[in-house]
mmCIF file of C-alpha atoms in Angstrom:
data_model
loop_
_atom_site.group_PDB
_atom_site.id
_atom_site.type_symbol
_atom_site.label_atom_id
_atom_site.label_comp_id
_atom_site.label_asym_id
_atom_site.label_seq_id
_atom_site.Cartn_x
_atom_site.Cartn_y
_atom_site.Cartn_z
ATOM 1 C CA MET A 195 0.000 0.000 0.000
ATOM 2 C CA LYS A 196 1.405 3.366 -1.077
ATOM 3 C CA PHE A 197 1.148 6.227 1.421
ATOM 4 C CA ARG A 198 0.821 9.883 0.529
ATOM 5 C CA ARG A 199 3.381 12.163 2.217
ATOM 6 C CA SER A 200 0.749 13.657 4.546
ATOM 7 C CA GLU A 201 -0.263 10.146 5.640
ATOM 8 C CA ARG A 202 3.368 9.144 6.153
ATOM 9 C CA LEU A 203 4.081 12.186 8.271
ATOM 10 C CA ILE A 204 1.070 11.569 10.529
ATOM 11 C CA ASP A 205 1.706 7.854 10.937
ATOM 12 C CA MET A 206 5.475 8.277 11.391
ATOM 13 C CA THR A 207 4.968 10.965 14.020
ATOM 14 C CA ASN A 208 2.498 8.772 15.896
ATOM 15 C CA TYR A 209 4.887 5.799 15.736
ATOM 16 C CA LEU A 210 7.804 7.806 17.122
ATOM 17 C CA LEU A 211 5.694 9.245 19.962
ATOM 18 C CA GLU A 212 4.532 5.746 20.922
ATOM 19 C CA HIS A 213 8.086 4.345 20.873
ATOM 20 C CA PRO A 214 10.314 6.858 22.712
ATOM 21 C CA ARG A 215 14.036 6.075 22.993
ATOM 22 C CA GLN A 216 13.656 3.189 20.551
ATOM 23 C CA LEU A 217 16.052 3.103 17.612
ATOM 24 C CA VAL A 218 14.035 2.886 14.394
ATOM 25 C CA SER A 219 15.889 2.192 11.148
ATOM 26 C CA LEU A 220 15.167 4.018 7.915
ATOM 27 C CA SER A 221 14.664 0.586 6.328
ATOM 28 C CA TYR A 222 11.768 -0.085 8.697
ATOM 29 C CA PHE A 223 9.972 3.103 7.692
ATOM 30 C CA SER A 224 10.848 2.557 4.043
ATOM 31 C CA GLU A 225 9.250 -0.891 4.049
ATOM 32 C CA ARG A 226 6.318 0.261 6.199
ATOM 33 C CA TYR A 227 5.330 2.982 3.736
ATOM 34 C CA GLY A 228 6.682 1.568 0.491
ATOM 35 C CA SER A 229 8.828 4.673 0.016
ATOM 36 C CA ALA A 230 12.458 5.374 -0.835
ATOM 37 C CA LYS A 231 14.852 6.055 2.033
ATOM 38 C CA SER A 232 15.539 9.489 0.575
ATOM 39 C CA SER A 233 11.839 10.354 0.962
ATOM 40 C CA ILE A 234 11.826 8.981 4.512
ATOM 41 C CA SER A 235 14.857 11.115 5.378
ATOM 42 C CA GLU A 236 13.056 14.224 4.101
ATOM 43 C CA ASP A 237 9.987 13.345 6.169
ATOM 44 C CA LEU A 238 12.088 12.845 9.283
ATOM 45 C CA ALA A 239 13.745 16.219 8.744
ATOM 46 C CA ILE A 240 10.294 17.841 8.751
ATOM 47 C CA ILE A 241 9.275 15.964 11.911
ATOM 48 C CA LYS A 242 12.570 16.800 13.637
ATOM 49 C CA GLU A 243 12.173 20.519 12.940
ATOM 50 C CA THR A 244 8.527 20.517 14.084
ATOM 51 C CA PHE A 245 9.303 18.577 17.271
ATOM 52 C CA GLU A 246 12.039 21.008 18.244
ATOM 53 C CA ASP A 247 10.113 24.151 17.266
ATOM 54 C CA ARG A 248 6.994 23.070 19.162
ATOM 55 C CA GLY A 249 8.865 21.733 22.195
ATOM 56 C CA ILE A 250 7.585 18.186 21.653
ATOM 57 C CA GLY A 251 10.995 16.590 21.886
ATOM 58 C CA ILE A 252 14.126 15.886 19.907
ATOM 59 C CA LEU A 253 14.777 13.442 17.107
ATOM 60 C CA GLN A 254 18.241 11.936 17.355
ATOM 61 C CA THR A 255 19.770 10.669 14.110
ATOM 62 C CA LEU A 256 22.324 7.854 14.292
ATOM 63 C CA PRO A 257 24.340 7.310 11.080
ATOM 64 C CA GLY A 258 25.634 4.060 9.658
ATOM 65 C CA ALA A 259 24.205 0.714 8.596
ATOM 66 C CA ALA A 260 22.935 0.017 12.117
ATOM 67 C CA GLY A 261 21.687 3.565 12.587
ATOM 68 C CA GLY A 262 18.299 5.209 12.417
ATOM 69 C CA VAL A 263 16.341 7.691 14.521
ATOM 70 C CA LYS A 264 15.321 7.946 18.174
ATOM 71 C CA TYR A 265 12.661 10.175 19.689
ATOM 72 C CA HIS A 266 13.405 11.672 23.123
ATOM 73 C CA ALA A 267 10.700 13.480 25.085
ATOM 74 C CA LYS A 268 11.889 16.991 25.913
ATOM 75 C CA VAL A 269 10.300 19.953 27.682
ATOM 76 C CA ASN A 270 11.848 23.392 27.273
ATOM 77 C CA GLU A 271 12.573 25.495 30.350
ATOM 78 C CA GLU A 272 9.822 28.021 29.685
ATOM 79 C CA GLU A 273 7.139 25.355 29.400
ATOM 80 C CA ALA A 274 8.448 23.479 32.454
ATOM 81 C CA LYS A 275 8.471 26.625 34.596
ATOM 82 C CA ALA A 276 4.918 27.559 33.588
ATOM 83 C CA PHE A 277 3.679 24.081 34.471
ATOM 84 C CA ILE A 278 5.485 23.919 37.833
ATOM 85 C CA GLU A 279 4.100 27.332 38.779
ATOM 86 C CA GLU A 280 0.629 26.070 37.859
ATOM 87 C CA LEU A 281 1.262 23.001 40.022
ATOM 88 C CA CYS A 282 2.326 25.184 42.948
ATOM 89 C CA GLN A 283 -0.916 27.170 42.717
ATOM 90 C CA LEU A 284 -2.871 23.931 42.760
ATOM 91 C CA ILE A 285 -1.093 22.623 45.862
ATOM 92 C CA VAL A 286 -1.490 25.771 48.009
ATOM 93 C CA LYS A 287 -5.298 25.583 48.070
ATOM 94 C CA PRO A 288 -6.340 25.710 51.789
ATOM 95 C CA ASP A 289 -8.900 22.894 51.463
ATOM 96 C CA ARG A 290 -6.001 20.548 50.733
ATOM 97 C CA LEU A 291 -4.989 20.566 54.423
ATOM 98 C CA LEU A 292 -5.810 17.455 56.448
ATOM 99 C CA PRO A 293 -5.629 16.904 60.244
ATOM 100 C CA GLY A 294 -2.030 16.632 61.405
ATOM 101 C CA GLY A 295 -0.743 18.941 58.683
ATOM 102 C CA TYR A 296 -0.930 16.349 55.913
ATOM 103 C CA LEU A 297 -1.839 17.325 52.359
ATOM 104 C CA TYR A 298 -4.612 15.769 50.296
ATOM 105 C CA MET A 299 -2.944 14.809 47.001
ATOM 106 C CA THR A 300 -5.211 12.104 45.613
ATOM 107 C CA ASP A 301 -6.856 14.512 43.175
ATOM 108 C CA VAL A 302 -3.477 15.576 41.798
ATOM 109 C CA LEU A 303 -2.145 12.030 41.448
ATOM 110 C CA GLY A 304 -5.459 10.940 39.940
ATOM 111 C CA ASP A 305 -5.412 13.628 37.253
ATOM 112 C CA THR A 306 -4.056 11.636 34.312
ATOM 113 C CA ALA A 307 -3.316 14.672 32.140
ATOM 114 C CA LEU A 308 -1.402 16.389 34.941
ATOM 115 C CA VAL A 309 0.504 13.225 35.866
ATOM 116 C CA GLN A 310 1.491 12.741 32.214
ATOM 117 C CA ARG A 311 2.915 16.256 32.138
ATOM 118 C CA VAL A 312 4.916 15.528 35.292
ATOM 119 C CA GLY A 313 6.115 12.307 33.687
ATOM 120 C CA LYS A 314 7.316 14.122 30.574
ATOM 121 C CA ILE A 315 9.158 16.774 32.600
ATOM 122 C CA PHE A 316 11.007 14.131 34.611
ATOM 123 C CA ALA A 317 11.700 12.069 31.484
ATOM 124 C CA SER A 318 13.048 15.208 29.815
ATOM 125 C CA ALA A 319 15.498 15.730 32.677
ATOM 126 C CA PHE A 320 16.784 12.144 32.389
ATOM 127 C CA ALA A 321 16.458 11.793 28.596
ATOM 128 C CA GLU A 322 20.208 11.332 28.128
ATOM 129 C CA THR A 323 20.710 9.108 31.170
ATOM 130 C CA ASN A 324 21.088 5.356 30.787
ATOM 131 C CA ILE A 325 17.959 4.028 32.529
ATOM 132 C CA ASP A 326 16.703 0.428 32.422
ATOM 133 C CA VAL A 327 13.789 0.652 34.856
ATOM 134 C CA VAL A 328 11.771 3.083 36.964
ATOM 135 C CA MET A 329 11.260 2.143 40.615
ATOM 136 C CA THR A 330 8.709 3.411 43.121
ATOM 137 C CA VAL A 331 7.163 2.294 46.386
ATOM 138 C CA ALA A 332 3.489 1.350 46.513
ATOM 139 C CA THR A 333 1.105 3.120 46.420
ATOM 140 C CA LYS A 334 0.920 6.872 45.747
ATOM 141 C CA GLY A 335 4.052 7.024 43.629
ATOM 142 C CA ILE A 336 2.718 4.467 41.151
ATOM 143 C CA PRO A 337 0.929 6.884 38.749
ATOM 144 C CA LEU A 338 4.027 9.076 38.551
ATOM 145 C CA ALA A 339 6.333 6.116 37.973
ATOM 146 C CA TYR A 340 4.208 4.811 35.092
ATOM 147 C CA ALA A 341 4.025 8.274 33.524
ATOM 148 C CA VAL A 342 7.800 8.713 33.627
ATOM 149 C CA ALA A 343 8.409 5.167 32.392
ATOM 150 C CA SER A 344 6.046 5.650 29.435
ATOM 151 C CA PHE A 345 8.193 8.529 28.140
ATOM 152 C CA LEU A 346 11.441 6.638 28.802
ATOM 153 C CA ASN A 347 10.041 3.415 27.324
ATOM 154 C CA VAL A 348 11.189 1.270 30.262
ATOM 155 C CA PRO A 349 9.354 -1.017 32.722
ATOM 156 C CA VAL A 350 8.193 -0.108 36.235
ATOM 157 C CA VAL A 351 9.229 -1.948 39.393
ATOM 158 C CA MET A 352 7.150 -1.576 42.559
ATOM 159 C CA VAL A 353 8.595 -1.980 46.027
ATOM 160 C CA ARG A 354 6.088 -3.197 48.630
ATOM 161 C CA ARG A 355 5.815 -2.947 52.389
ATOM 162 C CA ASP A 356 4.998 -6.643 52.759
ATOM 163 C CA SER A 357 5.441 -9.822 50.759
ATOM 164 C CA LYS A 358 2.734 -11.130 48.416
ATOM 165 C CA VAL A 359 2.448 -14.761 47.384
ATOM 166 C CA THR A 360 2.018 -13.648 43.759
ATOM 167 C CA GLU A 361 5.476 -12.041 43.837
ATOM 168 C CA GLY A 362 7.355 -15.318 44.240
ATOM 169 C CA SER A 363 10.652 -15.252 46.122
ATOM 170 C CA THR A 364 11.600 -11.796 47.397
ATOM 171 C CA VAL A 365 14.424 -9.736 48.834
ATOM 172 C CA SER A 366 13.553 -7.709 51.932
ATOM 173 C CA ILE A 367 15.414 -5.128 53.983
ATOM 174 C CA ASN A 368 14.742 -3.142 57.124
ATOM 175 C CA TYR A 369 15.235 0.602 57.002
ATOM 176 C CA VAL A 370 14.719 3.565 59.312
ATOM 177 C CA SER A 371 12.041 6.051 58.315
ATOM 178 C CA GLY A 372 13.610 9.503 58.094
ATOM 179 C CA SER A 373 10.623 11.287 59.645
ATOM 180 C CA SER A 374 9.238 8.869 62.248
ATOM 181 C CA LYS A 375 12.598 7.138 62.982
ATOM 182 C CA ARG A 376 10.735 3.822 62.997
ATOM 183 C CA ILE A 377 12.143 0.609 61.577
ATOM 184 C CA GLN A 378 10.129 -0.484 58.547
ATOM 185 C CA THR A 379 10.342 -3.263 55.980
ATOM 186 C CA MET A 380 10.710 -3.010 52.217
ATOM 187 C CA VAL A 381 10.220 -5.970 49.842
ATOM 188 C CA LEU A 382 11.015 -6.526 46.164
ATOM 189 C CA SER A 383 10.466 -9.620 44.041
ATOM 190 C CA LYS A 384 13.679 -11.257 42.812
ATOM 191 C CA ARG A 385 12.176 -11.573 39.327
ATOM 192 C CA SER A 386 11.295 -7.913 38.986
ATOM 193 C CA LEU A 387 14.796 -6.493 38.663
ATOM 194 C CA GLU A 388 17.826 -7.780 36.794
ATOM 195 C CA LYS A 389 21.237 -7.604 38.413
ATOM 196 C CA GLY A 390 23.181 -4.510 37.443
ATOM 197 C CA SER A 391 20.166 -2.481 36.263
ATOM 198 C CA ASN A 392 20.293 1.304 36.058
ATOM 199 C CA VAL A 393 17.317 2.518 38.088
ATOM 200 C CA LEU A 394 15.460 5.816 38.250
ATOM 201 C CA ILE A 395 13.685 6.177 41.611
ATOM 202 C CA VAL A 396 10.404 8.138 41.474
ATOM 203 C CA ASP A 397 8.253 9.153 44.455
ATOM 204 C CA ASP A 398 5.413 11.563 45.134
ATOM 205 C CA PHE A 399 6.687 13.084 48.398
ATOM 206 C CA MET A 400 9.981 13.190 50.254
ATOM 207 C CA LYS A 401 10.445 14.526 53.757
ATOM 208 C CA ALA A 402 13.713 13.317 55.245
ATOM 209 C CA GLY A 403 14.257 10.754 52.498
ATOM 210 C CA GLY A 404 14.026 7.570 54.565
ATOM 211 C CA THR A 405 11.874 5.737 52.019
ATOM 212 C CA VAL A 406 14.084 6.736 49.099
ATOM 213 C CA ASN A 407 17.165 5.782 51.106
ATOM 214 C CA GLY A 408 15.553 2.422 51.796
ATOM 215 C CA MET A 409 15.065 1.857 48.060
ATOM 216 C CA ILE A 410 18.724 2.731 47.482
ATOM 217 C CA SER A 411 19.734 0.110 50.064
ATOM 218 C CA LEU A 412 17.433 -2.420 48.429
ATOM 219 C CA LEU A 413 19.072 -1.772 45.050
ATOM 220 C CA ASP A 414 22.425 -2.672 46.600
ATOM 221 C CA GLU A 415 21.056 -6.194 47.115
ATOM 222 C CA PHE A 416 20.595 -6.440 43.332
ATOM 223 C CA ASN A 417 23.951 -4.822 42.512
ATOM 224 C CA ALA A 418 21.863 -2.193 40.732
ATOM 225 C CA THR A 419 22.846 1.434 40.156
ATOM 226 C CA VAL A 420 20.823 4.500 41.083
ATOM 227 C CA ALA A 421 20.639 6.455 37.815
ATOM 228 C CA GLY A 422 18.637 9.268 39.399
ATOM 229 C CA ILE A 423 15.984 10.257 41.947
ATOM 230 C CA ALA A 424 12.893 12.303 41.082
ATOM 231 C CA VAL A 425 10.247 13.466 43.557
ATOM 232 C CA LEU A 426 7.140 15.517 42.941
ATOM 233 C CA ILE A 427 7.248 17.380 46.276
ATOM 234 C CA GLU A 428 10.027 17.732 48.835
ATOM 235 C CA ALA A 429 9.608 19.084 52.350
ATOM 236 C CA GLU A 430 11.979 21.926 53.188
ATOM 237 C CA GLU A 431 11.800 21.529 56.960
ATOM 238 C CA ALA A 432 13.363 18.079 57.180
ATOM 239 C CA GLU A 433 15.667 17.920 60.228
ATOM 240 C CA GLU A 434 18.166 15.607 58.607
ATOM 241 C CA ARG A 435 18.019 14.884 54.879
ATOM 242 C CA LEU A 436 19.143 11.328 54.186
ATOM 243 C CA VAL A 437 19.302 11.868 50.417
ATOM 244 C CA ASP A 438 21.206 14.696 48.736
ATOM 245 C CA ASP A 439 21.238 14.078 44.989
ATOM 246 C CA TYR A 440 17.633 14.283 43.780
ATOM 247 C CA LEU A 441 15.336 16.280 41.512
ATOM 248 C CA SER A 442 12.143 17.929 42.793
ATOM 249 C CA LEU A 443 9.418 19.967 41.115
ATOM 250 C CA VAL A 444 7.843 21.573 44.200
ATOM 251 C CA LYS A 445 9.272 22.445 47.611
ATOM 252 C CA LEU A 446 6.864 22.508 50.560
ATOM 253 C CA SER A 447 8.286 25.361 52.632
ATOM 254 C CA GLY A 448 5.637 25.570 55.340
ATOM 255 C CA VAL A 449 2.250 24.390 56.630
ATOM 256 C CA ASP A 450 0.221 26.476 59.081
ATOM 257 C CA VAL A 451 -2.728 24.331 60.180
ATOM 258 C CA LYS A 452 -4.203 27.049 62.392
ATOM 259 C CA GLU A 453 -4.194 29.663 59.625
ATOM 260 C CA LYS A 454 -4.924 27.029 56.977
ATOM 261 C CA LYS A 455 -1.995 28.178 54.916
ATOM 262 C CA ILE A 456 0.304 26.142 52.704
ATOM 263 C CA SER A 457 3.549 27.691 51.458
ATOM 264 C CA VAL A 458 5.358 26.239 48.439
ATOM 265 C CA GLU A 459 7.997 27.253 45.937
ATOM 266 C CA ILE A 460 9.597 25.777 42.852
ATOM 267 C CA GLY A 461 11.851 22.837 43.719
ATOM 268 C CA ASN A 462 15.435 22.277 42.608
ATOM 269 C CA TYR A 463 14.505 21.088 39.097
ATOM 270 C CA PHE A 464 16.144 23.977 37.256
ATOM 271 C CA ASP A 465 19.161 24.161 39.578
ATOM 272 C CA LYS A 466 19.901 20.472 39.049
ATOM 273 C CA LYS A 467 19.403 20.683 35.284
ATOM 274 C CA ARG A 468 22.050 23.370 35.043
#
């Protein structure tokens, strides 16, 4: 079946967006559309220019017989800043306060469009990092982890608080919670992570970093490497931060339960990217 150029451009764009960080050869597209490689190269040049102009991402071209193109999700600084500021305004709403100074975040983490935008921003920051898997701890970090992983085109691994029979044999560790100073347990199935994997840790909230630190310790049991740490919100008033090298979008700088006031600012996202 012969494709018109307009059809090729639409279908090729859709294919690249659905297969981020996957090397696609010119031969594949040539056979898919019944077109010469020279025509495919011209189409890709149009897509590359549009992606970069519109802030959709970048199209990496790899020369040679084994080469091809790769799409990487990218968010420019202006777009990222506008979104994070929008996120900050959403979080400071007074009705988000719960007894004990906790924040209600289920609506944010349940907003699929918003979570996808967070996922793309994090994926953009780690677009050039070698990542094999995204890890999070059940349960609230799961939507974020899947969003990030979808743009990096890697699987998700979930750490649990207790062992499930459906997980098979597991590796468990005890760790000290950074905020409560309590000893807690963390469990990961042996089948879920290959030895030596490069892992991006994603979480929704970090106070002192005990949970993230626990995941780092768990990765040691698999001889895995921490490729990066990304958190949606970090708490500024942590007495002793157990994790130093991480990326955050929002910093929770204060909670006044009596006045029903939440204070936030942009996290370290732009500082770390520089």
